[in-house]
PDB file of C-alpha atoms in Angstrom:
ATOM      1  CA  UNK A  13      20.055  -6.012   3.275  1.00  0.00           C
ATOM      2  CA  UNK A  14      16.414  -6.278   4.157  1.00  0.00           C
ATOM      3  CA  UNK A  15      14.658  -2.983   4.619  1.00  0.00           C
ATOM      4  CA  UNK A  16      11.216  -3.801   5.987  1.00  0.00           C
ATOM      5  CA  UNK A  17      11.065  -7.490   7.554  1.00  0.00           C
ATOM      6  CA  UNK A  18       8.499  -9.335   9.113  1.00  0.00           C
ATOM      7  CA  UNK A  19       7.738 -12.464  10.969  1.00  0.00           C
ATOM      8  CA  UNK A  20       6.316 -14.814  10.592  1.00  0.00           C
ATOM      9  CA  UNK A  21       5.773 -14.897   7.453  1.00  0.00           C
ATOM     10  CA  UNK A  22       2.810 -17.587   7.360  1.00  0.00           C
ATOM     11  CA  UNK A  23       0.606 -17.823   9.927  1.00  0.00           C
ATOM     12  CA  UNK A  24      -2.007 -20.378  10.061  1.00  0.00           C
ATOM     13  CA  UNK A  25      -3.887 -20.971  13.924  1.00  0.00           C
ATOM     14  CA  UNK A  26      -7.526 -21.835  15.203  1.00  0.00           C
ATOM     15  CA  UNK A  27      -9.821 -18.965  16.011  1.00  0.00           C
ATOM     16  CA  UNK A  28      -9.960 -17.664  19.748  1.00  0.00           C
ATOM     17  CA  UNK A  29      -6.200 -17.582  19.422  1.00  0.00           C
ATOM     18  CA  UNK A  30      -4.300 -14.870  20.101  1.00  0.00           C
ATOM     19  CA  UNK A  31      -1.000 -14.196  17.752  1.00  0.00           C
ATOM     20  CA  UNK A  32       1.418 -11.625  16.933  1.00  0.00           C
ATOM     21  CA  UNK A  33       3.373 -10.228  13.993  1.00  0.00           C
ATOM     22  CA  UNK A  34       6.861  -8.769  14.459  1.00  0.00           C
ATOM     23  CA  UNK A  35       7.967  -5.742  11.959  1.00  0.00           C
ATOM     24  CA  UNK A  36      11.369  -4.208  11.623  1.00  0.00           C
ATOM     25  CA  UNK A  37      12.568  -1.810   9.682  1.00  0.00           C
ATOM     26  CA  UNK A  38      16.415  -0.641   8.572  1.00  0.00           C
ATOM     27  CA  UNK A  39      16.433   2.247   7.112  1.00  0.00           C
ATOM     28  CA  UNK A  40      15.959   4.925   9.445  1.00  0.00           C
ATOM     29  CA  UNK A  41      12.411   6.289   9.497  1.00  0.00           C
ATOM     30  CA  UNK A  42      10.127   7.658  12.078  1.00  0.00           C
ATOM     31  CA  UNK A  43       6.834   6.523  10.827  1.00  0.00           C
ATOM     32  CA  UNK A  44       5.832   2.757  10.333  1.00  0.00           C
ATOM     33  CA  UNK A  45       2.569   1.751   8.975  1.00  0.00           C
ATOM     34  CA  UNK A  46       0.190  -1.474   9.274  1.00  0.00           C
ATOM     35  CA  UNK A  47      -2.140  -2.498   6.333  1.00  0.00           C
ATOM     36  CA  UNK A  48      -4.527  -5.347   6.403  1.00  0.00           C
ATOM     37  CA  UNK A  49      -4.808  -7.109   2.140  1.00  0.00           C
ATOM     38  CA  UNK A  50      -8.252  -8.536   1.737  1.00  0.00           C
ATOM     39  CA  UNK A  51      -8.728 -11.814  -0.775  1.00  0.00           C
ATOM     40  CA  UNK A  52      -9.193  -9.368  -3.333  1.00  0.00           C
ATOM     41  CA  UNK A  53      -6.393  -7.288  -3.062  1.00  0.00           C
ATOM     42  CA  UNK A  54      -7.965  -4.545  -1.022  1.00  0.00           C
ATOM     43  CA  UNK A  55      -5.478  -2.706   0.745  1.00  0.00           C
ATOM     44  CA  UNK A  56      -6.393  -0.710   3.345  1.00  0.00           C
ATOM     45  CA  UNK A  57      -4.705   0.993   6.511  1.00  0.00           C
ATOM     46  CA  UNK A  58      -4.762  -0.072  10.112  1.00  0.00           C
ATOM     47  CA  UNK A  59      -2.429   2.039  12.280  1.00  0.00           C
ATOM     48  CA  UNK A  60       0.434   4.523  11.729  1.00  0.00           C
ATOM     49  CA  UNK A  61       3.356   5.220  14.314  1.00  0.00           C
ATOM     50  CA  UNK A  62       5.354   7.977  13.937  1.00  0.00           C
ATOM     51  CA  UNK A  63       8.387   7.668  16.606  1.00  0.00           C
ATOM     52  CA  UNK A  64       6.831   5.595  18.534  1.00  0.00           C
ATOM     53  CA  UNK A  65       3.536   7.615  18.863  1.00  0.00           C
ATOM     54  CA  UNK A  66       0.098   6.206  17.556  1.00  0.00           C
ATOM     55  CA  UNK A  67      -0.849   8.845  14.963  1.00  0.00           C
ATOM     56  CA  UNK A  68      -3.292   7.068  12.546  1.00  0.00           C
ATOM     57  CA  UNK A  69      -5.912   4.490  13.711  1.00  0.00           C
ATOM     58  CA  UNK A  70      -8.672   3.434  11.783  1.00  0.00           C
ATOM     59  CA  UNK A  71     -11.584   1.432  12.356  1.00  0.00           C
ATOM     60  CA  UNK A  72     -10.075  -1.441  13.729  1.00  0.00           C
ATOM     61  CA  UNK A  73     -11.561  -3.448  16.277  1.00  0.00           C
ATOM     62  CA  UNK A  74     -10.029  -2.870  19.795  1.00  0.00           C
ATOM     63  CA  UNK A  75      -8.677  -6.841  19.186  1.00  0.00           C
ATOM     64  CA  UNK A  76      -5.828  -5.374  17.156  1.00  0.00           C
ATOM     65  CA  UNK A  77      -3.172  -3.808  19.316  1.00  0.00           C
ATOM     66  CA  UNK A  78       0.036  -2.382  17.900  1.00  0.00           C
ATOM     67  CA  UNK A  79       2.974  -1.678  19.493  1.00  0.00           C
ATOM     68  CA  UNK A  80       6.154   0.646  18.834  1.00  0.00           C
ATOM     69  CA  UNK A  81       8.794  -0.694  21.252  1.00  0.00           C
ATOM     70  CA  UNK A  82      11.639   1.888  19.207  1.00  0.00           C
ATOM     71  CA  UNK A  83      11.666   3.243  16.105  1.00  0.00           C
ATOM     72  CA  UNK A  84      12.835   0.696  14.188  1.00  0.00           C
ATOM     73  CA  UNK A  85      10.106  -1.742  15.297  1.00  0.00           C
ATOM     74  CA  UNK A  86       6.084  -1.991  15.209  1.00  0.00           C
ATOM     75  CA  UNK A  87       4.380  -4.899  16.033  1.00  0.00           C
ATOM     76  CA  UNK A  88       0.894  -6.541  15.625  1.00  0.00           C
ATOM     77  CA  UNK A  89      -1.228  -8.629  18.191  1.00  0.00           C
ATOM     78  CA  UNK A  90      -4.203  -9.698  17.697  1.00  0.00           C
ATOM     79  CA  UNK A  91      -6.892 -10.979  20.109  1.00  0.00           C
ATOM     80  CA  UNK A  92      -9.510 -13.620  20.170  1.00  0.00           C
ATOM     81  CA  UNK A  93      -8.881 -14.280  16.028  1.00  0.00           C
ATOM     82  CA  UNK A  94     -11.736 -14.663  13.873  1.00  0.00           C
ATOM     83  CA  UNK A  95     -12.463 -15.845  10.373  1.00  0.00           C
ATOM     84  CA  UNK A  96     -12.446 -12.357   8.955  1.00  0.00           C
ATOM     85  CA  UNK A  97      -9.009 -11.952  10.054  1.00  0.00           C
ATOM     86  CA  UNK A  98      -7.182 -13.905   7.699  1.00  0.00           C
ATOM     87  CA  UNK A  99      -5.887 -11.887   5.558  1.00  0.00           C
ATOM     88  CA  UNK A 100      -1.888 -10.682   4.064  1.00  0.00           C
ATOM     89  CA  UNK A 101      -0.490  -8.119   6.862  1.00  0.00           C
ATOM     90  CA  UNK A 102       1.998  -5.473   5.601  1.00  0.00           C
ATOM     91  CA  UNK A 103       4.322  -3.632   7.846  1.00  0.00           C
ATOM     92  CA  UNK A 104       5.165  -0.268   5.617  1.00  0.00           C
ATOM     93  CA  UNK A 105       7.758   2.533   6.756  1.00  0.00           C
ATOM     94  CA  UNK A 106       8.251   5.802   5.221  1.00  0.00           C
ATOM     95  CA  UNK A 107       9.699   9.244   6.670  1.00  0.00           C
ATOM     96  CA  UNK A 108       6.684  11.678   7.758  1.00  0.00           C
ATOM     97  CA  UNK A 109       7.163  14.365   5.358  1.00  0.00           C
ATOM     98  CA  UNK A 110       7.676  15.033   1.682  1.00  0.00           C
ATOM     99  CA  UNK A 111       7.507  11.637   0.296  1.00  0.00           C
ATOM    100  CA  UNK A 112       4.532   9.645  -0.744  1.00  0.00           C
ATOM    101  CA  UNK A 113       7.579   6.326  -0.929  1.00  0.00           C
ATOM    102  CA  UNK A 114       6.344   4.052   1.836  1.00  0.00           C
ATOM    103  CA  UNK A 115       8.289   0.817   1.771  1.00  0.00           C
ATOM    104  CA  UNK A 116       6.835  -2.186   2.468  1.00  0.00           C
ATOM    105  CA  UNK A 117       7.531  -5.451   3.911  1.00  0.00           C
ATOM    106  CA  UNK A 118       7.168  -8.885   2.554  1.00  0.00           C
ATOM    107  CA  UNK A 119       3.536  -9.570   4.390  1.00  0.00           C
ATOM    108  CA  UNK A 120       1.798 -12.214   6.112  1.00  0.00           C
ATOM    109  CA  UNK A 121      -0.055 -14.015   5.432  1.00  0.00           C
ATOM    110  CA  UNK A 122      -2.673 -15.236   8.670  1.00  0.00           C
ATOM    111  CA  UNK A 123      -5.061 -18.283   8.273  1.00  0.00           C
ATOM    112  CA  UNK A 124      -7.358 -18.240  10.881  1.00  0.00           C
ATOM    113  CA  UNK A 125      -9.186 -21.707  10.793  1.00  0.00           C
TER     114      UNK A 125
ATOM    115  CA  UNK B  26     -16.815   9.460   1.209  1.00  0.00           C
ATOM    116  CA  UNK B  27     -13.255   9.071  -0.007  1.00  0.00           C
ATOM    117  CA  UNK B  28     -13.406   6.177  -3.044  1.00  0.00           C
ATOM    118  CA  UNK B  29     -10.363   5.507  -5.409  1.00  0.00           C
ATOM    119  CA  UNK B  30     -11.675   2.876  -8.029  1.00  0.00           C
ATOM    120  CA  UNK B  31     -10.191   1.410 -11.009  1.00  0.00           C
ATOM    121  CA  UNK B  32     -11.741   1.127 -14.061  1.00  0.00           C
ATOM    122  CA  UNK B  33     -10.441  -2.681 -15.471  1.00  0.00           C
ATOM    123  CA  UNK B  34      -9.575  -5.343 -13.499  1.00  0.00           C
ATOM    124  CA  UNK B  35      -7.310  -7.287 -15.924  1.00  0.00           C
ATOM    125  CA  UNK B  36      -5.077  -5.816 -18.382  1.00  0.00           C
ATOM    126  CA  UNK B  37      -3.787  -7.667 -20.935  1.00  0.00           C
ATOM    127  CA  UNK B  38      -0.652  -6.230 -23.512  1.00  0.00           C
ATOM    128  CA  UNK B  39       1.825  -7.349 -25.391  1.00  0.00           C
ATOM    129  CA  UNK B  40       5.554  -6.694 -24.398  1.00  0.00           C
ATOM    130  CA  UNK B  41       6.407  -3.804 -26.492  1.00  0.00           C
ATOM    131  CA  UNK B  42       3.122  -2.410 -26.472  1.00  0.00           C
ATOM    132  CA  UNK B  43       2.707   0.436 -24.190  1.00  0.00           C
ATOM    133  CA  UNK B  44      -0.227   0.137 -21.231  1.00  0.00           C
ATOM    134  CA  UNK B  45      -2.177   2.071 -19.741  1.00  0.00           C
ATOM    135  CA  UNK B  46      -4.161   2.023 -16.295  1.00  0.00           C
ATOM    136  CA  UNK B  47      -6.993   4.256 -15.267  1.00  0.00           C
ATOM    137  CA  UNK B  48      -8.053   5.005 -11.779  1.00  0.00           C
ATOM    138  CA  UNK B  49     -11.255   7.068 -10.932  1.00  0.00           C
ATOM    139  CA  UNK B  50     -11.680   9.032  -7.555  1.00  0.00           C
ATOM    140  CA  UNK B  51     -14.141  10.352  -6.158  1.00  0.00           C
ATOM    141  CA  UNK B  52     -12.403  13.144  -3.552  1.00  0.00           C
ATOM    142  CA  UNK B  53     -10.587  15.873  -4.645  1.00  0.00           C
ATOM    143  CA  UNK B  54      -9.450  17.463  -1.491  1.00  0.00           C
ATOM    144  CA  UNK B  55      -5.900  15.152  -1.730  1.00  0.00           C
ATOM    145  CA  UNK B  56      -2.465  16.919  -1.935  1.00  0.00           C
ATOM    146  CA  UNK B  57      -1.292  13.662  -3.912  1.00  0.00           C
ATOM    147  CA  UNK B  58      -2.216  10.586  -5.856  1.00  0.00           C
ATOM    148  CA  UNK B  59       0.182   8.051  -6.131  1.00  0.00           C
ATOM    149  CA  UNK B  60       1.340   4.642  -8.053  1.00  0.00           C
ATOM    150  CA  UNK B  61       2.171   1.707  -6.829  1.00  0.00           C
ATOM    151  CA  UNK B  62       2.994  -1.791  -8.258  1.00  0.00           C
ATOM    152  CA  UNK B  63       2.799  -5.440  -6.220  1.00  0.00           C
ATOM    153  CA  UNK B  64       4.069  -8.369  -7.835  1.00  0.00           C
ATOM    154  CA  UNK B  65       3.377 -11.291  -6.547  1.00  0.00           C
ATOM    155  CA  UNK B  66       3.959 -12.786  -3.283  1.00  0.00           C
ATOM    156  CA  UNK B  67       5.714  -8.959  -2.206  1.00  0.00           C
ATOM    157  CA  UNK B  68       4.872  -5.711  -0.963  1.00  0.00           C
ATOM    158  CA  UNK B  69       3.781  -2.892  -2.990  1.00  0.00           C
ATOM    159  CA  UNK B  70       6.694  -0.618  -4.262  1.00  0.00           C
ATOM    160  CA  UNK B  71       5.774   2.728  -4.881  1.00  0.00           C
ATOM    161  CA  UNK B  72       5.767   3.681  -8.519  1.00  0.00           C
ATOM    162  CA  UNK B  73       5.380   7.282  -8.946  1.00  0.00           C
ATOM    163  CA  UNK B  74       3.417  10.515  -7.060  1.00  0.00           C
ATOM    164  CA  UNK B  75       2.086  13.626  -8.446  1.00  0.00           C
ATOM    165  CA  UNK B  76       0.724  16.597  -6.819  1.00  0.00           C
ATOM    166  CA  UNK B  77      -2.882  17.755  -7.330  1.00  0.00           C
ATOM    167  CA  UNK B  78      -1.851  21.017  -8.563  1.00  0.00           C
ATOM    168  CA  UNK B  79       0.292  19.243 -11.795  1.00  0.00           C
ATOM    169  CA  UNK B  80      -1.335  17.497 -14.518  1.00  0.00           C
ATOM    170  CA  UNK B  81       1.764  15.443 -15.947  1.00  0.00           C
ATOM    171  CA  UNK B  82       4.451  14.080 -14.635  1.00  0.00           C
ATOM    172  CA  UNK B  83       6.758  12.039 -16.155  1.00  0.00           C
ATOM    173  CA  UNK B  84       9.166   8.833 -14.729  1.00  0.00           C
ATOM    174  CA  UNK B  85      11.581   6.035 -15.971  1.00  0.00           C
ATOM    175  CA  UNK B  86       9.233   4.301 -18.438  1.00  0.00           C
ATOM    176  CA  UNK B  87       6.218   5.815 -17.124  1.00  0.00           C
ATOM    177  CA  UNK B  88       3.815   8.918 -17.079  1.00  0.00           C
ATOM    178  CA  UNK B  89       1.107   9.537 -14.916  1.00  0.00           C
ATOM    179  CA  UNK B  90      -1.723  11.718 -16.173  1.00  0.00           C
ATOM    180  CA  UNK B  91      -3.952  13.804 -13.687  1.00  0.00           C
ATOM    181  CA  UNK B  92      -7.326  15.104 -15.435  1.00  0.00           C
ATOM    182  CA  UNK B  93      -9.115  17.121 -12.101  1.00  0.00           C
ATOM    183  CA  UNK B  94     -11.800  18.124 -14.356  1.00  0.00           C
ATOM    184  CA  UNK B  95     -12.907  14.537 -14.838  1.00  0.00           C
ATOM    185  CA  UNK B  96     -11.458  13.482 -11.539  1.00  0.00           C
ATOM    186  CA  UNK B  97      -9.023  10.690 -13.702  1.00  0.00           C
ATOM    187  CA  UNK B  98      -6.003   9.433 -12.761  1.00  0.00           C
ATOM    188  CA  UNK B  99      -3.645   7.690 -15.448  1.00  0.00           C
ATOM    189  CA  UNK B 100      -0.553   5.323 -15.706  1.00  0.00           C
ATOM    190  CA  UNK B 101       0.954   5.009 -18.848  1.00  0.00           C
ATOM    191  CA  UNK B 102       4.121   2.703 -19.106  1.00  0.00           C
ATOM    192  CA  UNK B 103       6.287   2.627 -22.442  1.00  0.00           C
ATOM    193  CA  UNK B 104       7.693  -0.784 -23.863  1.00  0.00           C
ATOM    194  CA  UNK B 105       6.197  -2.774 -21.323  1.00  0.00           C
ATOM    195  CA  UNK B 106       8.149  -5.999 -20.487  1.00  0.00           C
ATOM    196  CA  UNK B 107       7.452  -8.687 -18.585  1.00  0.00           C
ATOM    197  CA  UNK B 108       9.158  -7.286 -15.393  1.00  0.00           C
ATOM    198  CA  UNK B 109       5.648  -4.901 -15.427  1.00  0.00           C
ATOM    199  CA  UNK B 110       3.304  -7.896 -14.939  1.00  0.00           C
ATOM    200  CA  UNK B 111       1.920  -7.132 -11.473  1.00  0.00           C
ATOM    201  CA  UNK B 112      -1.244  -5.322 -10.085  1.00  0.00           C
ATOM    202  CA  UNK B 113      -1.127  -1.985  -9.698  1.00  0.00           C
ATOM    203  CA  UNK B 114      -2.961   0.670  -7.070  1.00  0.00           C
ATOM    204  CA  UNK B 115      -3.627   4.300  -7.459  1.00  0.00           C
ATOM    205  CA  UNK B 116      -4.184   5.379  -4.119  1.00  0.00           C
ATOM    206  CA  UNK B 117      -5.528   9.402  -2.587  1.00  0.00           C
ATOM    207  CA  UNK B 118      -2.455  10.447  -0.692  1.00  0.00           C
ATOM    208  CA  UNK B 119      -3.352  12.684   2.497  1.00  0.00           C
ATOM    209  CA  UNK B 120      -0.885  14.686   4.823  1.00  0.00           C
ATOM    210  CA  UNK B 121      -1.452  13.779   8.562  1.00  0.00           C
ATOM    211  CA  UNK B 122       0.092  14.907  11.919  1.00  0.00           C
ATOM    212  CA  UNK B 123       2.272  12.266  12.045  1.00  0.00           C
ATOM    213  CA  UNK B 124       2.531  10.748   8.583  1.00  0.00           C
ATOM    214  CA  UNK B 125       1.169  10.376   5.013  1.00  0.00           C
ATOM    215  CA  UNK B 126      -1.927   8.688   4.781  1.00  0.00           C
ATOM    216  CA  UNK B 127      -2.541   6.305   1.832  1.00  0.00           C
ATOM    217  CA  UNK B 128      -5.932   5.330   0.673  1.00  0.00           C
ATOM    218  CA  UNK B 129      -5.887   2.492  -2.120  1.00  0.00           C
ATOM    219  CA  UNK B 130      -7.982   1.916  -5.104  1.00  0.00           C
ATOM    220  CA  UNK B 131      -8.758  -2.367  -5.654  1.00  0.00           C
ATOM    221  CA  UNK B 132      -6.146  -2.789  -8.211  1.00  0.00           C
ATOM    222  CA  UNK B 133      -5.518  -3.312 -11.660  1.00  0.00           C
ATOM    223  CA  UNK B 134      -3.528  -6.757 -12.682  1.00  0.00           C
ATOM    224  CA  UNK B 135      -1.710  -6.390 -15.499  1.00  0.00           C
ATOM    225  CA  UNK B 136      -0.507  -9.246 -17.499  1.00  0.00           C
ATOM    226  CA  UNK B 137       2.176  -8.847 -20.349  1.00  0.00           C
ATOM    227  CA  UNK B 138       2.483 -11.223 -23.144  1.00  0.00           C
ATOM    228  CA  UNK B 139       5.228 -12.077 -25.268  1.00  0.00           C
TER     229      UNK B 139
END
């Protein structure tokens, strides 16, 4: 059984466009993450739910918009897409306290030409 | 500001061998540093923690090294096999409201040769 899905996983559309990534997770937790993988393997945080609240949101421009529909599920849209956006998106859950184990999705990967 | 940096790049051993990743940081005020591995084409899997307070801690394989003195973070695996070829992150864990914050380093690849 899959633990942290996402969809799609390629993504590949013209810049202006406006797209979305799906996440879902299996295994129970309250808190769900979003990272953004540069070319060079940067990872770095976007946003963090925790049961369906926004808890962590770093400087991301206001083109990103997540959304927490349940627990199980946070998803990505993105506005307007630019060059700079392409990048691997990872969808992460974890439980909020005690443990540094956040599990992580398979990514995707978005080409923005 | 916050910086977790590796020292190498590439890593290159031979299976058998055992390897060992550094990771420099620059901010001690974390409750945790942590290890994770990405092979490719997948998601990081975490690896192993320790707390700030420890200086060893020891795992299946593998034993991370904490030197607060030096601010030096260390992954050592034993018998490494090709199964370990991957990068790996050290990343500053911090305890938020809601949830733990990671911050990761660039990344180490390692490569394992038979």
């Amino acid at each position: 059984d899959t633990a942290v899905s996402q969809t799609p996983k390629y993504l590949v559309t013209q810049m202006g466009n406006d797209k979305s990534i799906k996440c879902e997770q299996n295994l129970g937790h309250d808190t769900m993450y979003w990272y953004k993988q540069d070319s060079k393997k940067f990872l770095k945080i976007m946003f963090s739910y925790n049961n369906k609240e926004l808890i962590i949101n770093e400087t991301v421009p206001n083109r990103f918009s997540p959304k927490s529909p349940d627990k199980a599920h946070l998803n990505l849209h993105i506005n307007s897409l630019e060059l700079g956006d392409s990048a691997v998106y990872f969808c992460a859950s974890s439980q909020p306290w005690g443990s540094w184990t956040q599990y992580f999705g398979p990514g995707t990967r978005l080409t923005v030409l | 500001g916050e910086s977790v940096g590796l020292h190498l790049p590439t890593l290159s051993v031979q299976e058998g061998d055992n390897s060992i990743i550094n990771c420099a940081y620059s901010n001690s005020a974390s409750d945790y540093f942590i290890w994770y591995k990405q092979e490719s084409g997948k998601g990081p899997q975490f690896i192993i923690d320790i707390r700030s307070n420890m200086d060893k801690r020891q795992g299946q394989r593998v034993t991370v090294l904490l030197n607060k003195t030096v601010k030096h973070l260390s992954l050592q695996i034993a018998a490494t096999q090709p199964g370990d070829s991957a990068v790996y992150f050290c990343a500053e864990g911090l305890l938020t409201g809601g949830g733990n914050k990671l911050t990761f380093g660039t990344g180490t690849q390692l490569k394992v040769e038979l």
